[in-house]
Amino acid sequence: MGSVPHPRQVDVVVIGGGQAGLATGFYLRRAGLTPGEEFVIVDAADRPGGAWSRMWDGLRLFSPSSFSSLPGWMMPPWSDDAGYPPRSHVVDYLARYEQRYDLRVARPHRVRAVTRAEERLLVDAGDLTLAARAVVSTTGTWDQPFWPSYPGIGEFRGRQLHTADYRTPEELAGQQVVVVGGGNSAAQLLAELSTVADTTWVTTRPPRFLADDVDGRALFATARARIEALGQGREHTGVAGLGDIVMVPSVREARERGALQAEPMFSRLTPGGVAWADGTTRHADVVVWCTGFRPALHHLRSLGLRGGRGRIAVGGPSATQAAQEPRLFLVGYGDWTGPASATLAGVGPSVKATVGLLTG
Ligand code: FAD
């Protein structure tokens, strides 16, 4: 039997080395903590880039590089005729960001559980165990794809995949493909798939397209307004429009081809395809579920915290502190942990407030 490793004592453990974890590392370092010693960033993946290293090849940012930067160092400019930076540019930026600030991400180590050990939190990543004064969880959503349940889902004889499984359009070339979902992922994925496959697009409500000259910058402006309003104790409606479709060049081109026609959601799957309530049916070889993600919080189950909708209740001055465990912080999961905090440009303010509280 192997011996149980003795936990190393550190000040802060950051779980996750994607954009949110790296931004946390940036501010912890700026507060005077030594990377790899006083704070440790632990990541399950074997390479840098967080979810960006696992997203599909053709994905592009929905805003220019100058609006997609983490604290401290601007994303290098990108310009080509096809529009905003591709995901490879983001992966490269994150890898270089990590090196630039010498953040010493410990990988690959998947955290299985966080438990209480007297005045510390014990972070168990199998061969690595750490006892921390505070834990910042920045595990994102990519590890938790959301699959809705529809009648007949188990009878369908074709292939079903989620956005998280999709890589290139070539793998579905020549097939009849139903794309489900009304957000940016569905629209971008449909745009490229429809060049090689026979696609049907279904959405639960009519898709909302932003004007051609509006992009992710509008989202960040709304987020900034919300941060200011909350700081002044005023109400603000939130980051409305986050799910609206940005007309990046590939999506505009699909619209011009007539490939962006959405149909209402089908009511069930059949062995050979999908069927609507009025009796219409359509053959499908493949159904692609672009139905979003939930927060990846399995590693925190052991703390027995509750929140509803797969979340953990947060609050405090940074809006990221677990309501029932003040030594735990959740950063970068979405509007519920800070306005636009799940975006490259939006995570900074949330991290800054969190680290300010942690080190203040
Ligand atoms: P992730 O990037 O998911 O990083 C989490 C890290 O945690 C991963 O490296 C993972 O290995 C690790 N991890 C998970 N569980 C554990 C565990 N138990 N133990 C140890 N490590 C663990 N934002 C923009 O600003 N602009 C855009 O154009 C844009 N486009 C997007 C398009 C898509 C399709 C999606 C899904 C998101 C997009 N986003 C965009 C939002 C955002 O930039 C990404 O979701 C980003 O990946 C979130 O970063 P993160 O650090 O919070 O999480």
Tab-separated table of C-alpha atoms and ligand atoms in Angstrom:
chain	number	residue	atom	x	y	z
A	1	MET	CA	0.000	0.000	0.000
A	2	GLY	CA	1.348	3.467	-0.922
A	3	SER	CA	1.903	6.018	1.814
A	4	VAL	CA	-0.410	9.029	2.085
A	5	PRO	CA	1.592	12.123	1.066
A	6	HIS	CA	2.078	14.666	3.823
A	7	PRO	CA	0.257	17.889	2.848
A	8	ARG	CA	2.467	20.831	1.974
A	9	GLN	CA	1.512	24.039	3.799
A	10	VAL	CA	0.893	26.976	1.471
A	11	ASP	CA	-0.906	30.262	1.779
A	12	VAL	CA	-3.241	30.017	-1.221
A	13	VAL	CA	-4.136	27.217	-3.636
A	14	VAL	CA	-5.681	28.175	-6.971
A	15	ILE	CA	-7.517	25.243	-8.559
A	16	GLY	CA	-7.436	25.630	-12.348
A	17	GLY	CA	-4.818	27.194	-14.601
A	18	GLY	CA	-7.036	28.685	-17.322
A	19	GLN	CA	-7.489	32.420	-17.815
A	20	ALA	CA	-9.167	32.919	-14.402
A	21	GLY	CA	-6.456	30.954	-12.558
A	22	LEU	CA	-3.670	32.832	-14.344
A	23	ALA	CA	-5.243	36.219	-13.595
A	24	THR	CA	-5.478	35.150	-9.936
A	25	GLY	CA	-1.795	34.215	-10.048
A	26	PHE	CA	-0.961	37.616	-11.510
A	27	TYR	CA	-2.616	39.490	-8.621
A	28	LEU	CA	-1.284	37.132	-5.931
A	29	ARG	CA	2.220	37.686	-7.254
A	30	ARG	CA	1.666	41.434	-7.348
A	31	ALA	CA	0.563	41.249	-3.712
A	32	GLY	CA	4.001	39.811	-2.893
A	33	LEU	CA	3.312	36.063	-2.764
A	34	THR	CA	5.856	33.751	-4.383
A	35	PRO	CA	4.506	31.475	-7.146
A	36	GLY	CA	4.987	27.768	-6.496
A	37	GLU	CA	5.792	28.425	-2.825
A	38	GLU	CA	3.363	30.751	-1.067
A	39	PHE	CA	0.697	30.095	-3.663
A	40	VAL	CA	0.282	27.136	-5.991
A	41	ILE	CA	-1.851	26.948	-9.133
A	42	VAL	CA	-2.918	23.354	-9.765
A	43	ASP	CA	-4.305	22.300	-13.140
A	44	ALA	CA	-5.713	18.988	-14.375
A	45	ALA	CA	-4.606	19.453	-17.978
A	46	ASP	CA	-1.193	18.522	-19.316
A	47	ARG	CA	-0.806	21.781	-21.289
A	48	PRO	CA	-1.497	25.504	-20.887
A	49	GLY	CA	-4.545	27.350	-22.225
A	50	GLY	CA	-7.410	26.073	-20.063
A	51	ALA	CA	-10.527	25.261	-22.083
A	52	TRP	CA	-9.157	27.234	-25.023
A	53	SER	CA	-6.748	24.374	-25.727
A	54	ARG	CA	-9.706	21.975	-26.037
A	55	MET	CA	-12.201	24.062	-28.014
A	56	TRP	CA	-12.782	23.372	-31.719
A	57	ASP	CA	-10.213	24.434	-34.278
A	58	GLY	CA	-12.338	26.990	-36.155
A	59	LEU	CA	-13.504	28.955	-33.096
A	60	ARG	CA	-12.784	32.671	-33.074
A	61	LEU	CA	-13.049	35.292	-30.351
A	62	PHE	CA	-16.111	37.537	-30.524
A	63	SER	CA	-14.075	40.715	-29.950
A	64	PRO	CA	-10.710	42.097	-31.076
A	65	SER	CA	-7.500	41.197	-29.247
A	66	SER	CA	-7.319	44.639	-27.620
A	67	PHE	CA	-10.600	43.804	-25.820
A	68	SER	CA	-9.530	40.306	-24.813
A	69	SER	CA	-6.690	40.878	-22.368
A	70	LEU	CA	-5.929	39.655	-18.888
A	71	PRO	CA	-4.511	42.054	-16.290
A	72	GLY	CA	-0.967	43.282	-16.805
A	73	TRP	CA	-0.257	42.296	-20.388
A	74	MET	CA	-2.284	43.009	-23.512
A	75	MET	CA	-3.098	40.180	-25.888
A	76	PRO	CA	-0.793	40.679	-28.906
A	77	PRO	CA	-2.640	42.136	-31.900
A	78	TRP	CA	-4.177	39.862	-34.486
A	79	SER	CA	-5.293	40.868	-37.911
A	80	ASP	CA	-6.384	38.845	-40.891
A	81	ASP	CA	-9.240	38.987	-43.337
A	82	ALA	CA	-11.205	36.350	-41.445
A	83	GLY	CA	-11.698	38.665	-38.479
A	84	TYR	CA	-11.041	38.247	-34.748
A	85	PRO	CA	-8.291	36.077	-33.231
A	86	PRO	CA	-8.600	32.298	-33.584
A	87	ARG	CA	-8.489	30.096	-30.498
A	88	SER	CA	-4.843	29.150	-31.265
A	89	HIS	CA	-3.909	32.808	-30.697
A	90	VAL	CA	-5.624	32.730	-27.291
A	91	VAL	CA	-3.855	29.488	-26.302
A	92	ASP	CA	-0.533	31.006	-27.309
A	93	TYR	CA	-1.295	34.179	-25.328
A	94	LEU	CA	-2.239	32.209	-22.195
A	95	ALA	CA	0.875	30.020	-22.461
A	96	ARG	CA	3.076	33.103	-22.791
A	97	TYR	CA	1.226	34.933	-19.997
A	98	GLU	CA	1.947	32.049	-17.646
A	99	GLN	CA	5.653	32.122	-18.561
A	100	ARG	CA	5.915	35.902	-18.470
A	101	TYR	CA	4.799	36.023	-14.836
A	102	ASP	CA	6.552	32.753	-13.936
A	103	LEU	CA	3.344	31.383	-12.441
A	104	ARG	CA	4.689	27.789	-12.131
A	105	VAL	CA	1.408	26.001	-12.729
A	106	ALA	CA	1.549	22.481	-11.270
A	107	ARG	CA	0.149	20.140	-13.949
A	108	PRO	CA	-1.267	17.700	-14.598
A	109	HIS	CA	-2.920	17.335	-11.177
A	110	ARG	CA	-6.697	16.945	-10.977
A	111	VAL	CA	-8.100	18.039	-7.625
A	112	ARG	CA	-10.513	15.355	-6.443
A	113	ALA	CA	-11.658	16.919	-3.202
A	114	VAL	CA	-11.298	19.900	-0.900
A	115	THR	CA	-11.916	19.196	2.762
A	116	ARG	CA	-11.659	21.060	6.062
A	117	ALA	CA	-8.654	20.348	8.258
A	118	GLU	CA	-8.909	22.529	11.349
A	119	GLU	CA	-8.006	26.086	10.341
A	120	ARG	CA	-6.898	25.037	6.812
A	121	LEU	CA	-8.463	23.663	3.655
A	122	LEU	CA	-6.949	20.431	2.399
A	123	VAL	CA	-6.648	20.158	-1.370
A	124	ASP	CA	-6.355	16.543	-2.521
A	125	ALA	CA	-4.994	16.046	-6.017
A	126	GLY	CA	-3.882	12.427	-5.562
A	127	ASP	CA	-0.106	12.563	-5.633
A	128	LEU	CA	-0.171	16.224	-4.576
A	129	THR	CA	-1.832	17.352	-1.351
A	130	LEU	CA	-1.761	20.921	-0.120
A	131	ALA	CA	-3.003	22.509	3.085
A	132	ALA	CA	-4.032	26.104	2.351
A	133	ARG	CA	-5.164	29.130	4.291
A	134	ALA	CA	-7.469	29.929	1.367
A	135	VAL	CA	-8.552	28.257	-1.861
A	136	VAL	CA	-9.571	29.990	-5.083
A	137	SER	CA	-11.511	27.722	-7.422
A	138	THR	CA	-11.212	28.698	-11.104
A	139	THR	CA	-12.195	25.455	-12.828
A	140	GLY	CA	-14.504	27.013	-15.437
A	141	THR	CA	-17.324	25.134	-17.112
A	142	TRP	CA	-15.784	23.155	-19.963
A	143	ASP	CA	-15.539	19.933	-17.903
A	144	GLN	CA	-19.291	20.042	-17.274
A	145	PRO	CA	-21.135	20.050	-20.636
A	146	PHE	CA	-24.905	20.328	-20.288
A	147	TRP	CA	-27.018	17.757	-22.185
A	148	PRO	CA	-30.755	18.459	-22.045
A	149	SER	CA	-33.110	15.527	-21.897
A	150	TYR	CA	-35.618	15.005	-24.715
A	151	PRO	CA	-38.011	12.093	-25.306
A	152	GLY	CA	-36.499	9.430	-27.544
A	153	ILE	CA	-32.931	10.476	-26.799
A	154	GLY	CA	-31.989	6.868	-26.034
A	155	GLU	CA	-33.652	5.517	-29.223
A	156	PHE	CA	-31.749	7.697	-31.687
A	157	ARG	CA	-29.412	5.443	-33.682
A	158	GLY	CA	-27.188	8.209	-35.064
A	159	ARG	CA	-24.337	9.984	-33.354
A	160	GLN	CA	-24.829	12.614	-30.661
A	161	LEU	CA	-22.125	14.999	-29.648
A	162	HIS	CA	-21.799	18.091	-27.545
A	163	THR	CA	-19.951	21.311	-28.435
A	164	ALA	CA	-17.229	20.042	-26.090
A	165	ASP	CA	-16.635	16.972	-28.345
A	166	TYR	CA	-16.617	18.770	-31.686
A	167	ARG	CA	-13.280	19.480	-33.403
A	168	THR	CA	-13.539	20.062	-37.177
A	169	PRO	CA	-16.350	20.163	-39.781
A	170	GLU	CA	-14.561	17.532	-41.924
A	171	GLU	CA	-15.465	14.788	-39.465
A	172	LEU	CA	-19.177	15.341	-40.274
A	173	ALA	CA	-18.789	16.067	-44.019
A	174	GLY	CA	-21.613	14.850	-46.229
A	175	GLN	CA	-23.894	13.968	-43.297
A	176	GLN	CA	-27.298	15.237	-42.258
A	177	VAL	CA	-26.678	17.162	-39.070
A	178	VAL	CA	-29.112	18.797	-36.635
A	179	VAL	CA	-27.486	21.595	-34.618
A	180	VAL	CA	-29.299	22.424	-31.365
A	181	GLY	CA	-28.871	25.769	-29.573
A	182	GLY	CA	-29.298	29.491	-30.098
A	183	GLY	CA	-26.042	30.934	-28.795
A	184	ASN	CA	-22.687	31.940	-30.225
A	185	SER	CA	-21.264	28.410	-30.138
A	186	ALA	CA	-24.172	27.037	-32.176
A	187	ALA	CA	-23.998	29.871	-34.705
A	188	GLN	CA	-20.234	29.633	-35.246
A	189	LEU	CA	-20.294	25.860	-35.411
A	190	LEU	CA	-23.277	25.858	-37.804
A	191	ALA	CA	-21.543	28.420	-40.003
A	192	GLU	CA	-18.599	26.113	-40.670
A	193	LEU	CA	-20.539	22.825	-40.660
A	194	SER	CA	-23.011	24.095	-43.234
A	195	THR	CA	-20.178	24.414	-45.748
A	196	VAL	CA	-19.677	20.619	-45.808
A	197	ALA	CA	-22.834	19.019	-44.328
A	198	ASP	CA	-26.613	19.216	-44.773
A	199	THR	CA	-27.540	21.160	-41.645
A	200	THR	CA	-30.789	21.884	-39.788
A	201	TRP	CA	-30.645	24.466	-36.993
A	202	VAL	CA	-33.133	24.254	-34.123
A	203	THR	CA	-33.529	26.677	-31.223
A	204	THR	CA	-35.932	26.877	-28.276
A	205	ARG	CA	-36.567	30.584	-28.994
A	206	PRO	CA	-35.854	32.614	-32.139
A	207	PRO	CA	-32.120	33.418	-32.195
A	208	ARG	CA	-31.168	37.018	-31.440
A	209	PHE	CA	-28.527	38.424	-33.747
A	210	LEU	CA	-26.543	41.503	-32.803
A	211	ALA	CA	-26.132	44.208	-35.440
A	212	ASP	CA	-23.170	43.581	-37.732
A	213	ASP	CA	-21.122	46.384	-36.179
A	214	VAL	CA	-21.665	45.261	-32.561
A	215	ASP	CA	-19.375	42.718	-30.915
A	216	GLY	CA	-18.126	41.579	-27.507
A	217	ARG	CA	-17.028	45.147	-26.745
A	218	ALA	CA	-20.674	46.030	-26.097
A	219	LEU	CA	-20.817	43.244	-23.527
A	220	PHE	CA	-17.778	44.589	-21.695
A	221	ALA	CA	-19.221	48.111	-21.684
A	222	THR	CA	-22.378	46.750	-20.045
A	223	ALA	CA	-20.292	44.804	-17.554
A	224	ARG	CA	-18.305	47.900	-16.617
A	225	ALA	CA	-21.527	49.861	-16.119
A	226	ARG	CA	-22.786	47.114	-13.835
A	227	ILE	CA	-19.584	47.042	-11.752
A	228	GLU	CA	-19.840	50.830	-11.304
A	229	ALA	CA	-23.535	50.664	-10.434
A	230	LEU	CA	-23.004	47.903	-7.857
A	231	GLY	CA	-20.044	49.818	-6.399
A	232	GLN	CA	-22.320	52.819	-5.880
A	233	GLY	CA	-25.073	50.669	-4.401
A	234	ARG	CA	-27.352	51.114	-7.413
A	235	GLU	CA	-29.380	48.427	-9.145
A	236	HIS	CA	-28.263	47.202	-12.568
A	237	THR	CA	-30.016	44.694	-14.768
A	238	GLY	CA	-26.911	42.635	-15.499
A	239	VAL	CA	-25.094	41.656	-18.605
A	240	ALA	CA	-28.058	41.263	-20.898
A	241	GLY	CA	-27.213	40.139	-24.386
A	242	LEU	CA	-24.428	37.752	-23.328
A	243	GLY	CA	-26.170	35.002	-25.288
A	244	ASP	CA	-26.902	37.155	-28.335
A	245	ILE	CA	-25.113	36.128	-31.478
A	246	VAL	CA	-22.139	38.199	-32.581
A	247	MET	CA	-21.978	38.423	-36.367
A	248	VAL	CA	-18.351	37.369	-36.767
A	249	PRO	CA	-17.335	37.059	-40.451
A	250	SER	CA	-18.021	33.292	-40.702
A	251	VAL	CA	-21.557	33.781	-39.299
A	252	ARG	CA	-22.221	36.698	-41.641
A	253	GLU	CA	-21.064	34.584	-44.555
A	254	ALA	CA	-23.408	31.746	-43.483
A	255	ARG	CA	-26.273	34.222	-43.329
A	256	GLU	CA	-25.486	35.326	-46.886
A	257	ARG	CA	-25.628	31.677	-48.022
A	258	GLY	CA	-29.033	31.309	-46.310
A	259	ALA	CA	-27.666	28.774	-43.822
A	260	LEU	CA	-28.774	30.667	-40.715
A	261	GLN	CA	-32.471	29.765	-40.853
A	262	ALA	CA	-33.508	28.524	-37.409
A	263	GLU	CA	-36.464	26.208	-36.885
A	264	PRO	CA	-38.353	25.657	-33.634
A	265	MET	CA	-37.029	23.005	-31.276
A	266	PHE	CA	-38.105	19.455	-32.136
A	267	SER	CA	-40.245	17.661	-29.580
A	268	ARG	CA	-38.522	14.269	-29.675
A	269	LEU	CA	-35.791	12.179	-31.208
A	270	THR	CA	-36.702	9.129	-33.270
A	271	PRO	CA	-34.475	6.184	-34.213
A	272	GLY	CA	-33.694	7.884	-37.526
A	273	GLY	CA	-33.763	11.577	-36.684
A	274	VAL	CA	-35.967	14.180	-35.040
A	275	ALA	CA	-39.722	14.892	-34.970
A	276	TRP	CA	-41.817	17.983	-34.243
A	277	ALA	CA	-45.151	18.045	-32.424
A	278	ASP	CA	-47.064	18.663	-35.698
A	279	GLY	CA	-45.837	15.326	-37.078
A	280	THR	CA	-43.018	16.667	-39.271
A	281	THR	CA	-39.911	14.481	-39.165
A	282	ARG	CA	-36.365	14.868	-40.439
A	283	HIS	CA	-33.646	12.310	-40.928
A	284	ALA	CA	-30.419	12.977	-39.010
A	285	ASP	CA	-27.112	11.157	-38.952
A	286	VAL	CA	-25.819	13.406	-36.200
A	287	VAL	CA	-27.280	15.689	-33.523
A	288	VAL	CA	-24.865	18.306	-32.177
A	289	TRP	CA	-25.948	19.708	-28.807
A	290	CYS	CA	-24.653	23.280	-28.440
A	291	THR	CA	-26.509	23.559	-25.181
A	292	GLY	CA	-23.954	25.106	-22.925
A	293	PHE	CA	-22.107	24.188	-19.791
A	294	ARG	CA	-22.505	24.176	-16.023
A	295	PRO	CA	-19.890	25.135	-13.421
A	296	ALA	CA	-17.306	22.368	-12.915
A	297	LEU	CA	-17.527	22.087	-9.125
A	298	HIS	CA	-17.262	18.327	-8.439
A	299	HIS	CA	-14.074	18.825	-6.451
A	300	LEU	CA	-15.971	21.007	-3.939
A	301	ARG	CA	-18.786	18.527	-3.238
A	302	SER	CA	-16.898	17.260	-0.208
A	303	LEU	CA	-17.468	20.647	1.490
A	304	GLY	CA	-21.242	20.162	1.428
A	305	LEU	CA	-21.977	23.717	0.245
A	306	ARG	CA	-25.306	24.584	-1.330
A	307	GLY	CA	-26.391	27.116	-3.897
A	308	GLY	CA	-28.918	25.708	-6.372
A	309	ARG	CA	-28.625	25.316	-10.148
A	310	GLY	CA	-25.307	23.505	-9.692
A	311	ARG	CA	-23.761	26.568	-8.061
A	312	ILE	CA	-22.419	27.488	-4.636
A	313	ALA	CA	-23.807	30.560	-2.894
A	314	VAL	CA	-21.247	33.400	-2.987
A	315	GLY	CA	-21.122	36.941	-1.608
A	316	GLY	CA	-18.882	39.208	0.464
A	317	PRO	CA	-17.100	42.365	-0.720
A	318	SER	CA	-15.586	40.555	-3.730
A	319	ALA	CA	-18.865	38.761	-4.553
A	320	THR	CA	-16.782	35.579	-4.902
A	321	GLN	CA	-16.528	34.325	-1.305
A	322	ALA	CA	-18.440	31.127	-0.531
A	323	ALA	CA	-21.264	32.112	1.806
A	324	GLN	CA	-20.829	29.008	3.972
A	325	GLU	CA	-17.025	28.675	3.773
A	326	PRO	CA	-15.159	32.004	4.004
A	327	ARG	CA	-11.805	30.426	3.091
A	328	LEU	CA	-13.124	29.434	-0.338
A	329	PHE	CA	-13.498	31.768	-3.358
A	330	LEU	CA	-15.086	31.034	-6.736
A	331	VAL	CA	-13.822	33.064	-9.664
A	332	GLY	CA	-14.617	33.254	-13.367
A	333	TYR	CA	-17.753	31.113	-13.582
A	334	GLY	CA	-20.074	33.767	-15.022
A	335	ASP	CA	-22.233	36.668	-14.015
A	336	TRP	CA	-23.085	35.002	-10.702
A	337	THR	CA	-19.425	35.329	-9.590
A	338	GLY	CA	-18.916	38.821	-11.113
A	339	PRO	CA	-20.176	40.666	-14.191
A	340	ALA	CA	-18.703	39.116	-17.371
A	341	SER	CA	-16.205	37.243	-15.169
A	342	ALA	CA	-16.221	34.279	-17.578
A	343	THR	CA	-14.587	36.388	-20.277
A	344	LEU	CA	-10.952	37.282	-20.878
A	345	ALA	CA	-11.404	41.006	-20.334
A	346	GLY	CA	-14.065	40.645	-17.644
A	347	VAL	CA	-12.308	38.340	-15.195
A	348	GLY	CA	-9.714	40.922	-14.076
A	349	PRO	CA	-11.914	43.076	-11.792
A	350	SER	CA	-13.367	40.010	-10.100
A	351	VAL	CA	-9.905	38.566	-9.441
A	352	LYS	CA	-8.542	41.906	-8.232
A	353	ALA	CA	-11.325	42.223	-5.651
A	354	THR	CA	-10.852	38.600	-4.566
A	355	VAL	CA	-7.097	38.830	-4.112
A	356	GLY	CA	-7.498	42.194	-2.369
A	357	LEU	CA	-9.701	40.498	0.212
A	358	LEU	CA	-7.429	37.477	0.516
A	359	THR	CA	-4.233	39.393	1.049
A	360	GLY	CA	-5.564	42.573	2.632
B	1	FAD	P1	-11.185	27.150	-18.247
B	1	FAD	O1	-10.577	27.833	-19.395
B	1	FAD	O2	-12.174	26.102	-18.441
B	1	FAD	O3	-10.016	26.706	-17.292
B	1	FAD	C1	-10.271	25.895	-16.188
B	1	FAD	C2	-9.047	25.072	-15.903
B	1	FAD	O4	-9.311	24.338	-14.719
B	1	FAD	C3	-8.709	24.062	-16.982
B	1	FAD	O5	-7.368	24.210	-17.381
B	1	FAD	C4	-8.961	22.707	-16.330
B	1	FAD	O6	-8.006	21.732	-16.718
B	1	FAD	C5	-8.815	23.028	-14.859
B	1	FAD	N1	-9.594	22.174	-13.985
B	1	FAD	C6	-10.908	21.845	-14.057
B	1	FAD	N2	-11.253	21.039	-13.040
B	1	FAD	C7	-10.130	20.842	-12.309
B	1	FAD	C8	-9.826	20.104	-11.127
B	1	FAD	N3	-10.750	19.401	-10.473
B	1	FAD	N4	-8.548	20.107	-10.663
B	1	FAD	C9	-7.579	20.825	-11.305
B	1	FAD	N5	-7.815	21.558	-12.414
B	1	FAD	C10	-9.065	21.565	-12.911
B	1	FAD	N6	-14.589	34.814	-23.688
B	1	FAD	C11	-14.132	35.942	-24.272
B	1	FAD	O7	-13.662	36.840	-23.583
B	1	FAD	N7	-14.184	36.093	-25.628
B	1	FAD	C12	-14.675	35.107	-26.442
B	1	FAD	O8	-14.718	35.274	-27.657
B	1	FAD	C13	-15.137	33.886	-25.860
B	1	FAD	N8	-15.590	32.869	-26.630
B	1	FAD	C14	-15.992	31.701	-26.046
B	1	FAD	C15	-16.424	30.629	-26.842
B	1	FAD	C16	-16.815	29.418	-26.273
B	1	FAD	C17	-17.278	28.282	-27.139
B	1	FAD	C18	-16.785	29.277	-24.862
B	1	FAD	C19	-17.217	27.991	-24.200
B	1	FAD	C20	-16.352	30.327	-24.059
B	1	FAD	C21	-15.947	31.543	-24.638
B	1	FAD	N9	-15.476	32.607	-23.849
B	1	FAD	C22	-15.072	33.778	-24.450
B	1	FAD	C23	-15.505	32.543	-22.378
B	1	FAD	C24	-14.187	32.217	-21.677
B	1	FAD	O9	-13.109	32.933	-22.224
B	1	FAD	C25	-13.872	30.721	-21.661
B	1	FAD	O10	-14.984	29.994	-21.216
B	1	FAD	C26	-12.674	30.408	-20.742
B	1	FAD	O11	-12.212	29.136	-21.036
B	1	FAD	C27	-12.998	30.501	-19.247
B	1	FAD	O12	-11.772	30.437	-18.534
B	1	FAD	P2	-11.638	29.816	-17.081
B	1	FAD	O13	-10.240	30.018	-16.667
B	1	FAD	O14	-12.722	30.325	-16.219
B	1	FAD	O15	-11.960	28.264	-17.303
